Structures are given as structure tokens and as C-alpha cells.
JSON list of C-alpha atoms in Angstrom, two decimals:
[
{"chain": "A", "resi": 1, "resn": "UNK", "atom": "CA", "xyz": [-12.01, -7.82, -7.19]},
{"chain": "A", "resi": 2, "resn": "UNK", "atom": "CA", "xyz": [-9.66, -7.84, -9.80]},
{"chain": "A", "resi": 3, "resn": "UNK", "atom": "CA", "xyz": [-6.15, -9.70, -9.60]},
{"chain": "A", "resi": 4, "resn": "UNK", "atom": "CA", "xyz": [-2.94, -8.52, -9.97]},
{"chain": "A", "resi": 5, "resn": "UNK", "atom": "CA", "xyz": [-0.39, -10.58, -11.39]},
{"chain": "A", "resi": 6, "resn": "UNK", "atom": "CA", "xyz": [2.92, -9.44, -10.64]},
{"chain": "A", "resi": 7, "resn": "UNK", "atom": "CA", "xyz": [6.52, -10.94, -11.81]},
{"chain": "A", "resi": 8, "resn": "UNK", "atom": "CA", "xyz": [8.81, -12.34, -10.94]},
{"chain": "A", "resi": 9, "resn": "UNK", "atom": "CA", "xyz": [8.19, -12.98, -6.81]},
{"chain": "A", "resi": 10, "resn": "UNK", "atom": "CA", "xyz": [11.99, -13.04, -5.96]},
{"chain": "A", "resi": 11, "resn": "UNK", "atom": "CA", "xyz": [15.59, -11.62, -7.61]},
{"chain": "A", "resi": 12, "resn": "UNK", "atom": "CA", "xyz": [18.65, -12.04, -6.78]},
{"chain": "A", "resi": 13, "resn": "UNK", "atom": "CA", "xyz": [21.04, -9.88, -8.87]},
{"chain": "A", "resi": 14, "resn": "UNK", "atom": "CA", "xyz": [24.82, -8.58, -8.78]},
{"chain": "A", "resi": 15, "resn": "UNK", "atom": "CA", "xyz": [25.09, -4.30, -8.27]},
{"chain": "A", "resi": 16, "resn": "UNK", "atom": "CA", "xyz": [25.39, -2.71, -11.35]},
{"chain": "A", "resi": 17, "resn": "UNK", "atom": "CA", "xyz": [22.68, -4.79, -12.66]},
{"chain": "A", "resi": 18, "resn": "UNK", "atom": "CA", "xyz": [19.41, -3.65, -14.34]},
{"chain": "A", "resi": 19, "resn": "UNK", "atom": "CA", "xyz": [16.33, -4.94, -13.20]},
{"chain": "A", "resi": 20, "resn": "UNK", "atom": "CA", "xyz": [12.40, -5.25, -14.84]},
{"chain": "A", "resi": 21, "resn": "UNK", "atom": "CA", "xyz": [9.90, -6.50, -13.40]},
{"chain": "A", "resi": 22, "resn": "UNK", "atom": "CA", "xyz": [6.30, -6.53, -14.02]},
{"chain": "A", "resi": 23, "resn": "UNK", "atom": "CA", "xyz": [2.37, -6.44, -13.47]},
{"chain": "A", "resi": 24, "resn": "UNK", "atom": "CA", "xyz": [-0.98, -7.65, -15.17]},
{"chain": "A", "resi": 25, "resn": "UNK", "atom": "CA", "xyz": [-3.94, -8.05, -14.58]},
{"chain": "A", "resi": 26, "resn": "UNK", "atom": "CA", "xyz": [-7.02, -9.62, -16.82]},
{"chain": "A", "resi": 27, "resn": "UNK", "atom": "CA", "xyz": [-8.89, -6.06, -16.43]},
{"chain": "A", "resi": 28, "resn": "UNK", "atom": "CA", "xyz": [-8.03, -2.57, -17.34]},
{"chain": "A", "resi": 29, "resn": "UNK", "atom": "CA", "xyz": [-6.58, 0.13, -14.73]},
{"chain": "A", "resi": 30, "resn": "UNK", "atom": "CA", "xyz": [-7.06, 3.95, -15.18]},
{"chain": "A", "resi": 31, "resn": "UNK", "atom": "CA", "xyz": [-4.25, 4.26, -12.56]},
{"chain": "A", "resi": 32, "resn": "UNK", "atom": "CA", "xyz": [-0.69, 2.20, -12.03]},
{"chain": "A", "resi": 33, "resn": "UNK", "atom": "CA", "xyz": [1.16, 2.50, -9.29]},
{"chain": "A", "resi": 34, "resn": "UNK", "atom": "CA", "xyz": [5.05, 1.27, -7.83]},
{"chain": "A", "resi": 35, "resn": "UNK", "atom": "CA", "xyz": [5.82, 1.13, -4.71]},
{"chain": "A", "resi": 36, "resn": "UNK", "atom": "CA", "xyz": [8.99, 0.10, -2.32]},
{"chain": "A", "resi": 37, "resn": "UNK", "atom": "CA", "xyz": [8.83, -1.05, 0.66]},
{"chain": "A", "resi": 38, "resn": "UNK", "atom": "CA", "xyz": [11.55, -1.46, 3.41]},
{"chain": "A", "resi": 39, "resn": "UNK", "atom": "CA", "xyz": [11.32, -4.05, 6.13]},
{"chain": "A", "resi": 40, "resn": "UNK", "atom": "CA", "xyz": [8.46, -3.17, 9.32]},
{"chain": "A", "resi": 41, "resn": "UNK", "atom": "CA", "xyz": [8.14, 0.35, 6.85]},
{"chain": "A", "resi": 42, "resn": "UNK", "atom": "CA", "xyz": [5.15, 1.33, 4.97]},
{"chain": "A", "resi": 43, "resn": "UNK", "atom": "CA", "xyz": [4.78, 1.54, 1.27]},
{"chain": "A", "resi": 44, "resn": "UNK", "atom": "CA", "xyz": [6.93, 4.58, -0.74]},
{"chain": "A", "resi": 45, "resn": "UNK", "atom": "CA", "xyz": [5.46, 5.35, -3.68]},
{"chain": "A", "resi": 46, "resn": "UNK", "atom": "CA", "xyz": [7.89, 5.31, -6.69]},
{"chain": "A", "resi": 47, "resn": "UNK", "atom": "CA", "xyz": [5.89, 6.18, -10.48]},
{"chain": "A", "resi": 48, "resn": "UNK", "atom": "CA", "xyz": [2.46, 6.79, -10.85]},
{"chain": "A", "resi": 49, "resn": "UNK", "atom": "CA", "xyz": [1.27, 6.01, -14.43]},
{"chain": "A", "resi": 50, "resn": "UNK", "atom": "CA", "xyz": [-2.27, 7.46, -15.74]},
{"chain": "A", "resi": 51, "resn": "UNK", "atom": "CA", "xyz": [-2.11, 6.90, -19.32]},
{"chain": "A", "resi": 52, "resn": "UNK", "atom": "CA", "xyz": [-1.96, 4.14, -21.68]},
{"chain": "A", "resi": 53, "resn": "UNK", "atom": "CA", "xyz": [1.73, 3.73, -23.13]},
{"chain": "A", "resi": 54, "resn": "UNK", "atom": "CA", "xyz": [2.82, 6.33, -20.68]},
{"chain": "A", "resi": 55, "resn": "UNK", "atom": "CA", "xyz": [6.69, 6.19, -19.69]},
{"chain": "A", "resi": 56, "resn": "UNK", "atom": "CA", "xyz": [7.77, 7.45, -16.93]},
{"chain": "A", "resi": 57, "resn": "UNK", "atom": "CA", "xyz": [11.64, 8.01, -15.20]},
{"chain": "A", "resi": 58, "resn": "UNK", "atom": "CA", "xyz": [12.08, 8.58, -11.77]},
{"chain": "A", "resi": 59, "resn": "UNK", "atom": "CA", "xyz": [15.96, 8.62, -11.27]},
{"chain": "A", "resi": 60, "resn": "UNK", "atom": "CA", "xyz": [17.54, 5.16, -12.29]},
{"chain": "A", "resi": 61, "resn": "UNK", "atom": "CA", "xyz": [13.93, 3.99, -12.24]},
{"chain": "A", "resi": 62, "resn": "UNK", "atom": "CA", "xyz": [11.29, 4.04, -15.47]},
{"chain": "A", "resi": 63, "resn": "UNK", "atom": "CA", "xyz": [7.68, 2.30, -15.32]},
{"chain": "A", "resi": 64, "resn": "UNK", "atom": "CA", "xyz": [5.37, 1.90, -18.48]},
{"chain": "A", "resi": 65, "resn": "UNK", "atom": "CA", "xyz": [1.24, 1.89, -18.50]},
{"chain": "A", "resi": 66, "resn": "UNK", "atom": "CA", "xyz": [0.62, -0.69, -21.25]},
{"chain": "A", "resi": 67, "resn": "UNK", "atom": "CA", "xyz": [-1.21, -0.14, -23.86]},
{"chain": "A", "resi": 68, "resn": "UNK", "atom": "CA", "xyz": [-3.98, -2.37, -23.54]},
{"chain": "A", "resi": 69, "resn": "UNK", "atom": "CA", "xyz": [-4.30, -0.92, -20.01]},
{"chain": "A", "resi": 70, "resn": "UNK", "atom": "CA", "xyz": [-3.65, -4.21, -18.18]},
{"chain": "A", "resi": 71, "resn": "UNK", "atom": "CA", "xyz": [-0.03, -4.29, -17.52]},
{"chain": "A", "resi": 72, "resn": "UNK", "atom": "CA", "xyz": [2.77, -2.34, -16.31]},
{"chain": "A", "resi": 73, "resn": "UNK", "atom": "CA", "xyz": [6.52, -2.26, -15.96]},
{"chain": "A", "resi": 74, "resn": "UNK", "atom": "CA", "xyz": [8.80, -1.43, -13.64]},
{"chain": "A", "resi": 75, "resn": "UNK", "atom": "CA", "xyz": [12.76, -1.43, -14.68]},
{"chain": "A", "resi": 76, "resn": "UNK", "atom": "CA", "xyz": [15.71, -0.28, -12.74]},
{"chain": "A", "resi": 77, "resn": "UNK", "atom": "CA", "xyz": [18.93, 0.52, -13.92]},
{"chain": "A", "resi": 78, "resn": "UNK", "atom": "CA", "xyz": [22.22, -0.47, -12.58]},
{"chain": "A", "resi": 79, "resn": "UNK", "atom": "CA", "xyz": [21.38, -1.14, -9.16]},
{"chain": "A", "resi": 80, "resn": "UNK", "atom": "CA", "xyz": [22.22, -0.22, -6.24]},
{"chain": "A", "resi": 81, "resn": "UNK", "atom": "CA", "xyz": [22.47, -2.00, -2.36]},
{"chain": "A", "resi": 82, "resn": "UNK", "atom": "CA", "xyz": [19.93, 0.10, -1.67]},
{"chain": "A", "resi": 83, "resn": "UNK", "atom": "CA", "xyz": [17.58, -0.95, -4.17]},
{"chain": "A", "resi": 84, "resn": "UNK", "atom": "CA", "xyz": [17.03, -3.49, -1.80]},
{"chain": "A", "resi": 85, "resn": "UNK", "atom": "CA", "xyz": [13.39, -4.24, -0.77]},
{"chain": "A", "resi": 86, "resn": "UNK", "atom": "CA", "xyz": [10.04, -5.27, -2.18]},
{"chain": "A", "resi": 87, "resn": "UNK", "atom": "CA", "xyz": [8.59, -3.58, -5.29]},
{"chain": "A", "resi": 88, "resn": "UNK", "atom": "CA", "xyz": [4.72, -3.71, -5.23]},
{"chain": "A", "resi": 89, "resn": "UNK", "atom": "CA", "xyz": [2.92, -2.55, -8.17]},
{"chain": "A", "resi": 90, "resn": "UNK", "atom": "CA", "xyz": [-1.06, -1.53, -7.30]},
{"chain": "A", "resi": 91, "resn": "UNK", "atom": "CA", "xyz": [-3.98, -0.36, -10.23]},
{"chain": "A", "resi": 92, "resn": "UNK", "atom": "CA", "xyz": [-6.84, 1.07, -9.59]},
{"chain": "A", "resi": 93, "resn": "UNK", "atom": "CA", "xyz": [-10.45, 1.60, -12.01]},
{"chain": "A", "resi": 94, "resn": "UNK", "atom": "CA", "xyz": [-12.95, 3.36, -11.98]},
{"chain": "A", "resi": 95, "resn": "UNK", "atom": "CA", "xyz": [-15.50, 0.57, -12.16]},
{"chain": "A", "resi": 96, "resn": "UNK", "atom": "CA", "xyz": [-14.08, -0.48, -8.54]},
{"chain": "A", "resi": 97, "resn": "UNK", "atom": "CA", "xyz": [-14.65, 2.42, -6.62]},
{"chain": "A", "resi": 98, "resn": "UNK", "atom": "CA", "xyz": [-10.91, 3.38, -7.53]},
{"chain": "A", "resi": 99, "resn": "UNK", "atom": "CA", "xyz": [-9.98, 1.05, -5.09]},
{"chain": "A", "resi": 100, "resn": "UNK", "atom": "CA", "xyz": [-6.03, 0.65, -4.91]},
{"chain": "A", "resi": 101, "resn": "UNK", "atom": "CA", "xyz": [-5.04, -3.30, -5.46]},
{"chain": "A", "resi": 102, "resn": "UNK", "atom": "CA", "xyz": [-1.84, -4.48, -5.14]},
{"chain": "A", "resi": 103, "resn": "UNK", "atom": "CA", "xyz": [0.38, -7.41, -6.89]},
{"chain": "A", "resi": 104, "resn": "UNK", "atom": "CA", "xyz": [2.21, -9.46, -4.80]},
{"chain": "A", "resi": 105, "resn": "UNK", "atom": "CA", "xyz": [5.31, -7.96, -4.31]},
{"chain": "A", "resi": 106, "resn": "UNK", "atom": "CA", "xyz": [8.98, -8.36, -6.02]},
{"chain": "A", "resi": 107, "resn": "UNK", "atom": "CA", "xyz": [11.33, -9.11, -3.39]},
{"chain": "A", "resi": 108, "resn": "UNK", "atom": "CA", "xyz": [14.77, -7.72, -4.56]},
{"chain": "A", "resi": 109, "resn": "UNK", "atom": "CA", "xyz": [18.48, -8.73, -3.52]},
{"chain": "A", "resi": 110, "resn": "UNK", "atom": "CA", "xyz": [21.06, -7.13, -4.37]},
{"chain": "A", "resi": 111, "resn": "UNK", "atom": "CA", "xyz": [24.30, -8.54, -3.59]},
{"chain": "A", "resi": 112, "resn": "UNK", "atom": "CA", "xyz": [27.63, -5.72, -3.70]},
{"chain": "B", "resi": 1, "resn": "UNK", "atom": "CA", "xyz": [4.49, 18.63, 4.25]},
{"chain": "B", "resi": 2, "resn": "UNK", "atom": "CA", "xyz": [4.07, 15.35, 2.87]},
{"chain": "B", "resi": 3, "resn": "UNK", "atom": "CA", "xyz": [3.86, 12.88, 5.76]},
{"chain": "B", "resi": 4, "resn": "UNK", "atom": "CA", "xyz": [1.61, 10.31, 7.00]},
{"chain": "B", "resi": 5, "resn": "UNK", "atom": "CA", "xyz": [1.84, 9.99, 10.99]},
{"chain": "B", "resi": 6, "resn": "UNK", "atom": "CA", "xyz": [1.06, 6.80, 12.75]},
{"chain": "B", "resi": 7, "resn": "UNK", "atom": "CA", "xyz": [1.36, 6.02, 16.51]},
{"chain": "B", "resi": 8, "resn": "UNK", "atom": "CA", "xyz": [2.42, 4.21, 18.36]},
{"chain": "B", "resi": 9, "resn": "UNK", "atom": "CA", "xyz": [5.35, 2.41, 15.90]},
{"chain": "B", "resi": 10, "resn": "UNK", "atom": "CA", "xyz": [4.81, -1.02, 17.40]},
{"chain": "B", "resi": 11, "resn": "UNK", "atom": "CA", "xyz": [2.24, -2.69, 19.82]},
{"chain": "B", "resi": 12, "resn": "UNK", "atom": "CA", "xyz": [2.00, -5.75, 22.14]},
{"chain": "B", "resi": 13, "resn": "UNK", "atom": "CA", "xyz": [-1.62, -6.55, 23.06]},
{"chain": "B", "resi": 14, "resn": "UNK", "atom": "CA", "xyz": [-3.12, -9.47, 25.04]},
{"chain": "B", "resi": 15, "resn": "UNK", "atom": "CA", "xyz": [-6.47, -10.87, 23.89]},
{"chain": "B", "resi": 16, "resn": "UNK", "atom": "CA", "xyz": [-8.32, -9.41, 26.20]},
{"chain": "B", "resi": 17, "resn": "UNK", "atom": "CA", "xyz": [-7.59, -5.39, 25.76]},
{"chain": "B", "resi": 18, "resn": "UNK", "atom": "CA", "xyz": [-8.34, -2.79, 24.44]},
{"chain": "B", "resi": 19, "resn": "UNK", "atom": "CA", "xyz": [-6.18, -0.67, 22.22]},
{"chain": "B", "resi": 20, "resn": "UNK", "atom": "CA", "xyz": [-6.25, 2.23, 19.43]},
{"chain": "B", "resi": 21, "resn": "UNK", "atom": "CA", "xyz": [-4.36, 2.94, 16.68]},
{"chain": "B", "resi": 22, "resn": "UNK", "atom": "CA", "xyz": [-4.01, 6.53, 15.59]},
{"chain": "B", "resi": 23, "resn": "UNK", "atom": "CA", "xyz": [-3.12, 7.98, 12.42]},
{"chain": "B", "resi": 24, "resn": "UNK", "atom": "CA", "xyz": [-2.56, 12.08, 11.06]},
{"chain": "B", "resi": 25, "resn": "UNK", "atom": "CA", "xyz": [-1.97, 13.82, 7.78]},
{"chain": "B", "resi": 26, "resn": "UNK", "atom": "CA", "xyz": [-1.76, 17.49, 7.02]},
{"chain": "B", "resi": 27, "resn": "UNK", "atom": "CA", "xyz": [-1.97, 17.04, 3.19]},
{"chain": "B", "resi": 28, "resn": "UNK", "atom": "CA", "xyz": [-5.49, 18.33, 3.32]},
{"chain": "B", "resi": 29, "resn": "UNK", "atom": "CA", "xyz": [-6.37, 14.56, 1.62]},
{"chain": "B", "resi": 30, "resn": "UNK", "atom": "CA", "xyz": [-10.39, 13.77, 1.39]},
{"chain": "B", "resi": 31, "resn": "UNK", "atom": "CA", "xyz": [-9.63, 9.99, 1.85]},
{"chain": "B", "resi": 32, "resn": "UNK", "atom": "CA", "xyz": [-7.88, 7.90, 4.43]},
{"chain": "B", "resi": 33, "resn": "UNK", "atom": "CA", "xyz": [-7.28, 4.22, 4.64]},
{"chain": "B", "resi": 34, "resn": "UNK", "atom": "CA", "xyz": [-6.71, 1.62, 7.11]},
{"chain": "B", "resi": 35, "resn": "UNK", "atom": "CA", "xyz": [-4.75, -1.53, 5.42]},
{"chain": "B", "resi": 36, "resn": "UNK", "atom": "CA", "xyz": [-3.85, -4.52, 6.90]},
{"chain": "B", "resi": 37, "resn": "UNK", "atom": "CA", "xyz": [-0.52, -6.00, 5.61]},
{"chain": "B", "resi": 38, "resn": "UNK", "atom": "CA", "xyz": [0.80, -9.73, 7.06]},
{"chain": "B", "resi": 39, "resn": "UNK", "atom": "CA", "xyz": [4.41, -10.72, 6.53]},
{"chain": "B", "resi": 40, "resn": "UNK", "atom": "CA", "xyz": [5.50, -11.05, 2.63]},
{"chain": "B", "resi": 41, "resn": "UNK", "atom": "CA", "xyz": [2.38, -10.30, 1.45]},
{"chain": "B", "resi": 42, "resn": "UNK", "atom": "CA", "xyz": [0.86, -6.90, -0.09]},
{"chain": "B", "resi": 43, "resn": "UNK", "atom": "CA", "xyz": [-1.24, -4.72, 1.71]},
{"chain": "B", "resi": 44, "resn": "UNK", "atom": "CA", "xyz": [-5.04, -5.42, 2.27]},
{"chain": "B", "resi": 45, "resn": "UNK", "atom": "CA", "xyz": [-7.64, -2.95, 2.03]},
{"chain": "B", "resi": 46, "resn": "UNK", "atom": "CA", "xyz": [-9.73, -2.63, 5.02]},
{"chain": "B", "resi": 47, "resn": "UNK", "atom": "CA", "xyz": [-11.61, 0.46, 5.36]},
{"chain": "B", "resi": 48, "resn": "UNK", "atom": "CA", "xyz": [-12.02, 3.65, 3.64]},
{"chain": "B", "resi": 49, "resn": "UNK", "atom": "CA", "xyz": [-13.16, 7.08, 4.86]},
{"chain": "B", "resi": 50, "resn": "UNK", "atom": "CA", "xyz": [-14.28, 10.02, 2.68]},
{"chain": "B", "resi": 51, "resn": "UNK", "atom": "CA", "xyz": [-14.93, 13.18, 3.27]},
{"chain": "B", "resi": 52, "resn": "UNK", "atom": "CA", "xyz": [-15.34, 12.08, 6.96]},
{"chain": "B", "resi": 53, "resn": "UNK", "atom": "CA", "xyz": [-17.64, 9.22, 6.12]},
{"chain": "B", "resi": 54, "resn": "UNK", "atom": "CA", "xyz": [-17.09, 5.32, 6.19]},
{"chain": "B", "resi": 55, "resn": "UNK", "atom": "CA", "xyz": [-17.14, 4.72, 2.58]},
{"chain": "B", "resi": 56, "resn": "UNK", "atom": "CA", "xyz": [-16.04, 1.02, 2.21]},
{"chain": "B", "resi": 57, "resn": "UNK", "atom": "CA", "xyz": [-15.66, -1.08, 5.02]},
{"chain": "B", "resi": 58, "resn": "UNK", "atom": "CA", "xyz": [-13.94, -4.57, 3.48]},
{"chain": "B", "resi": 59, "resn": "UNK", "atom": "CA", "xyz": [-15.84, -7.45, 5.69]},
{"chain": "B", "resi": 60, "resn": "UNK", "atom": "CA", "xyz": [-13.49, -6.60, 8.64]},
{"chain": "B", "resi": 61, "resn": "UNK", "atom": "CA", "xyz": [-14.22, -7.93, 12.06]},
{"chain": "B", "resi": 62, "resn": "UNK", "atom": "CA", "xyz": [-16.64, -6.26, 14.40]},
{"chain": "B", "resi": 63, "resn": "UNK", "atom": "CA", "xyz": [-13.04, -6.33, 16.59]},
{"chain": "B", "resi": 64, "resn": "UNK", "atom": "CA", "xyz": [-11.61, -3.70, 14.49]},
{"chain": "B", "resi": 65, "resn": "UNK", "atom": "CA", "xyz": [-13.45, -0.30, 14.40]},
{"chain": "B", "resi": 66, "resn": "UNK", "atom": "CA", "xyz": [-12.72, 2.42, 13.06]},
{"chain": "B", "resi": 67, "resn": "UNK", "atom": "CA", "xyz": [-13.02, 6.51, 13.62]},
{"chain": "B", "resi": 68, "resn": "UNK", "atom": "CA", "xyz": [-12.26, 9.30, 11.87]},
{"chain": "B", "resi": 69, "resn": "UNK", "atom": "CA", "xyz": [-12.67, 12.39, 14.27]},
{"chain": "B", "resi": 70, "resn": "UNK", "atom": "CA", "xyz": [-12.16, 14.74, 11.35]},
{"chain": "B", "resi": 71, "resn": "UNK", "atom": "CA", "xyz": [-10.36, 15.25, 8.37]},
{"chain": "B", "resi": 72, "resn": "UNK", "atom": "CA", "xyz": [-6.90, 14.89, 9.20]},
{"chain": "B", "resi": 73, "resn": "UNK", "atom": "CA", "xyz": [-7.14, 12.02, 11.89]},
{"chain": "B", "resi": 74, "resn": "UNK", "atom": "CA", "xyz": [-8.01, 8.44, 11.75]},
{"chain": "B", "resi": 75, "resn": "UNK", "atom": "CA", "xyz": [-8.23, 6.02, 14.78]},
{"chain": "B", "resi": 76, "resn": "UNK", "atom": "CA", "xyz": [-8.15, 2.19, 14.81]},
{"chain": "B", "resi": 77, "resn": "UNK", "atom": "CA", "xyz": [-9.76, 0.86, 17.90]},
{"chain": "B", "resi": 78, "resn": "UNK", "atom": "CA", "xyz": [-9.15, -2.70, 18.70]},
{"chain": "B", "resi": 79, "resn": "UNK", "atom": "CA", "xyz": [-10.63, -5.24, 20.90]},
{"chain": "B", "resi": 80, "resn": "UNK", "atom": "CA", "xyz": [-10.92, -8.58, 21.69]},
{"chain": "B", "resi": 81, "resn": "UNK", "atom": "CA", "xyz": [-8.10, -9.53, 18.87]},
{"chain": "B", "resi": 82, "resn": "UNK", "atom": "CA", "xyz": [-6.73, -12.71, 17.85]},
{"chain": "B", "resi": 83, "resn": "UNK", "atom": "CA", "xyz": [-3.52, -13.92, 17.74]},
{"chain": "B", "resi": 84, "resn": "UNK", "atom": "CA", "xyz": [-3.96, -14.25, 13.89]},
{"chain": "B", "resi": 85, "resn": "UNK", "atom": "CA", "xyz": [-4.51, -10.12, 13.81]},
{"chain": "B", "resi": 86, "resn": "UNK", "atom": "CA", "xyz": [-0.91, -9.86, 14.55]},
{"chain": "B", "resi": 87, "resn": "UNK", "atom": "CA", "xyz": [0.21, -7.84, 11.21]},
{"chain": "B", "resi": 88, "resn": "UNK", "atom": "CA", "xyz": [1.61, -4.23, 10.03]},
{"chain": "B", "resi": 89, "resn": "UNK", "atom": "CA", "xyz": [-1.25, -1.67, 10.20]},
{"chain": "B", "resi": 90, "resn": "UNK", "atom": "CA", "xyz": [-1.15, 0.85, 7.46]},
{"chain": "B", "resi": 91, "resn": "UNK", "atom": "CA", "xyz": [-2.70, 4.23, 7.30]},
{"chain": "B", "resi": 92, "resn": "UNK", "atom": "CA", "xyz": [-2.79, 5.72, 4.20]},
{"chain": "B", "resi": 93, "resn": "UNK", "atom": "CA", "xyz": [-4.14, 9.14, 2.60]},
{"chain": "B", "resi": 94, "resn": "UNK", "atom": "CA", "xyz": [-4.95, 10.29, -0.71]},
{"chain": "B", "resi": 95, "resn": "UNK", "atom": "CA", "xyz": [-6.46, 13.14, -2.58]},
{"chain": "B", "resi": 96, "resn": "UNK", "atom": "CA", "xyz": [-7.85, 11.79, -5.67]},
{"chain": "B", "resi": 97, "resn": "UNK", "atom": "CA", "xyz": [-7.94, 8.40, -5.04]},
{"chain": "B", "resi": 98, "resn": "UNK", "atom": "CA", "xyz": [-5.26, 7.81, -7.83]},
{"chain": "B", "resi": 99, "resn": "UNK", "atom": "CA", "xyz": [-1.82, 8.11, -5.27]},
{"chain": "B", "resi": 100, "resn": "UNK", "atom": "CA", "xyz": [-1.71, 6.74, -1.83]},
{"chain": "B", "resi": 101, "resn": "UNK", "atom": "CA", "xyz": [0.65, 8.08, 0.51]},
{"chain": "B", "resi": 102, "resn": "UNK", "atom": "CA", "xyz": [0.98, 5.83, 3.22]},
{"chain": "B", "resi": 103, "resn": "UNK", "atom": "CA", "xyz": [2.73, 6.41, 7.34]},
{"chain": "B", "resi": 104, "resn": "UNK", "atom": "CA", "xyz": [5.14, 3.94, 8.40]},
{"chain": "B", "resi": 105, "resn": "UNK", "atom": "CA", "xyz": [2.55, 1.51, 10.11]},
{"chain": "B", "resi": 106, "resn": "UNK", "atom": "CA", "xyz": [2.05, 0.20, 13.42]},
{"chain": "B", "resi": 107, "resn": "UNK", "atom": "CA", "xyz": [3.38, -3.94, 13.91]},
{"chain": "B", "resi": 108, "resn": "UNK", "atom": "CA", "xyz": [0.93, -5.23, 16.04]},
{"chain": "B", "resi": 109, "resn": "UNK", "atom": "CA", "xyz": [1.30, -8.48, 18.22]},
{"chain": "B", "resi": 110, "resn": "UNK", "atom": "CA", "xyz": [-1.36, -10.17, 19.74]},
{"chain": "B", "resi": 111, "resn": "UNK", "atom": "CA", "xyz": [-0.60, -12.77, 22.54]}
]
């Protein structure tokens, strides 16, 4: 299936901070999605993007559909102790059953 | 109502039992998931039901078999697991395929 490349794997940043990180992929997506997770917790889903160069804001949180269709962002701004967690981004396409795929996961630290 | 239930919250198996997992929305979603997730990594996909039906089923293990009783209910049933099956179970709905909602998952031990 297709991979999800998802950046950067770890951060470590003071509150107050603002955050990006990102996803792509070498295929096109019809569908991004963000999600946090909290430890032994399932997935919360954060933005759901649909269109190419689509911005959305969800709070202190905006995510972009690229253009090209093969990347995404995900920024947050001035964090929060509870930001705390791991950010997954997941795409799905048509042309895989609309399968939902996820990136590996941000793992985020924020220190007070 | 936008909730995805699973039962029990955690689980301690031995190799030789038998156990099920159970999941329940009330969304009125067409598709439900089971996902596998192991620790620091993303979820894996492992089966998919549709309108009812078994619609992908991801090379799992005979060991793992799912049910899906009817539209708002999906069981795991387990047997004869490994200790490498320990991992968060996720159940997850969806309407359209584009937005999973997921439950808070079952972490399942082996011994």
C-alpha cells in the first residue's frame, strides 16, 4: 500500500511554542486526516482535509491538504501541556479501497 | 452521540484461551474496523466490515476472527494467541469511509 511519510518522529518544545509538523506520501490522497492520541487511548481525530490547498483551523490547531495532493500539515500554536501526545496523520484514496493509512506518529513534549 | 464503545478496557489472556473482544457504536456508521496498534507505532488495519459484510480482511491470523452481529456491534474473538499479539485493539467506525472515529481500545496481554 502506499507509505506515509510523516515528520519529524519526536519534539521536544518549551509551552508557548508553535509547533508544525508534517506528512507525505509518493501518491495522492482524496482524504487527510490528524489525529492525537493519549497514552493506552485510542486515536481523536483533530482536522479532516478533503481538498487540495484546503486550510483548515480547529482551535490553536490548522492542517493544510497540499496541493499536489501528497502532503499535509499539521501546525499548532502556542502550546499547551496538554498538547502532549502523539500526532498521527492518516490519507486515504480512492484507488485503495479508501483504506485509512497512517504515518508514523509525532511524539510531542511539551515541557511548562 | 458520538462514541465508540469497546469492552473490556484491558485483558490478560494465557495462550491457551479463548477470549472476545466487543465493540458498539450508535452513529448509524456502515463500516467498522478492527486495528491492531503495538507500542509507538500507528495503527494497523486488520479487518473491515460493510454493510454487515467482511469487506477486507488484511492477512490476519486464523487466531483472530472476527463478527459483526449487526450494524452497530463488532466482536473480536481470539484464540490460541501469541505472546507477540499482545497490543492495543482498536475499533473504529465510519460513515463514508473518509473520518474514522475510533473507541478507546482494549490492551491485550498474552502470557
Amino acid at each position: 500500500g502506499q507509505q506515509l511519510n510523516q515528520s519529524p518522529q519526536s519534539m521536544f518544545i518549551q509551552e508557548g511554542e508553535d509547533v508544525s509538523m508534517n506528512c507525505t506520501s509518493s501518491s495522492i490522497f482524496n482524504t487527510w486526516l490528524w489525529y492525537k492520541q493519549d497514552p493506552g487511548e485510542g486515536p481523536v481525530l483533530l482536522i479532516a482535509l478533503y481538498k487540495a490547498g484546503e486550510l483548515t483551523s480547529n482551535g490553536r490547531l490548522t492542517a493544510q491538504f497540499g496541493i499536489t495532493r501528497k502532503d499535509s500539515f499539521l501546525n499548532i500554536s502556542a502550546s499547551i501541556p496538554s498538547d502532549v501526545g502523539i500526532y498521527f496523520c492518516a490519507g486515504s484514496a480512492w484507488y485503495n479501497n479508501n483504506d485509512m493509512r497512517f504515518g508514523a506518529g509525532t511524539r510531542l513534549t511539551v515541557k511548562p | 452521540d458520538t462514541e465508540v464503545t469497546q469492552t473490556p478496557k484491558h485483558l490478560v489472556m494465557g495462550m491457551t484461551n479463548k477470549k472476545s473482544l466487543k465493540c458498539e457504536q450508535h452513529m448509524g456508521h456502515r463500516a467498522m474496523y478492527w486495528y491492531k496498534q503495538k507500542a509507538k507505532k500507528p495503527p494497523e488495519l486488520m479487518f473491515v466490515y460493510s454493510y454487515e459484510k467482511l469487506s477486507i480482511n488484511e492477512s490476519v491470523p486464523s487466531r483472530f476472527s472476527p463478527e459483526c452481529p449487526n450494524s452497530s456491534l463488532l466482536n473480536l474473538h481470539l484464540h490460541a494467541l501469541q505472546p507477540e499479539d499482545s497490543a492495543l485493539y482498536l475499533c473504529a467506525s465510519s460513515q463514508d469511509s473518509e473520518k474514522l472515529f475510533f473507541g478507546s481500545g482494549t490492551q491485550l496481554s498474552v502470557l
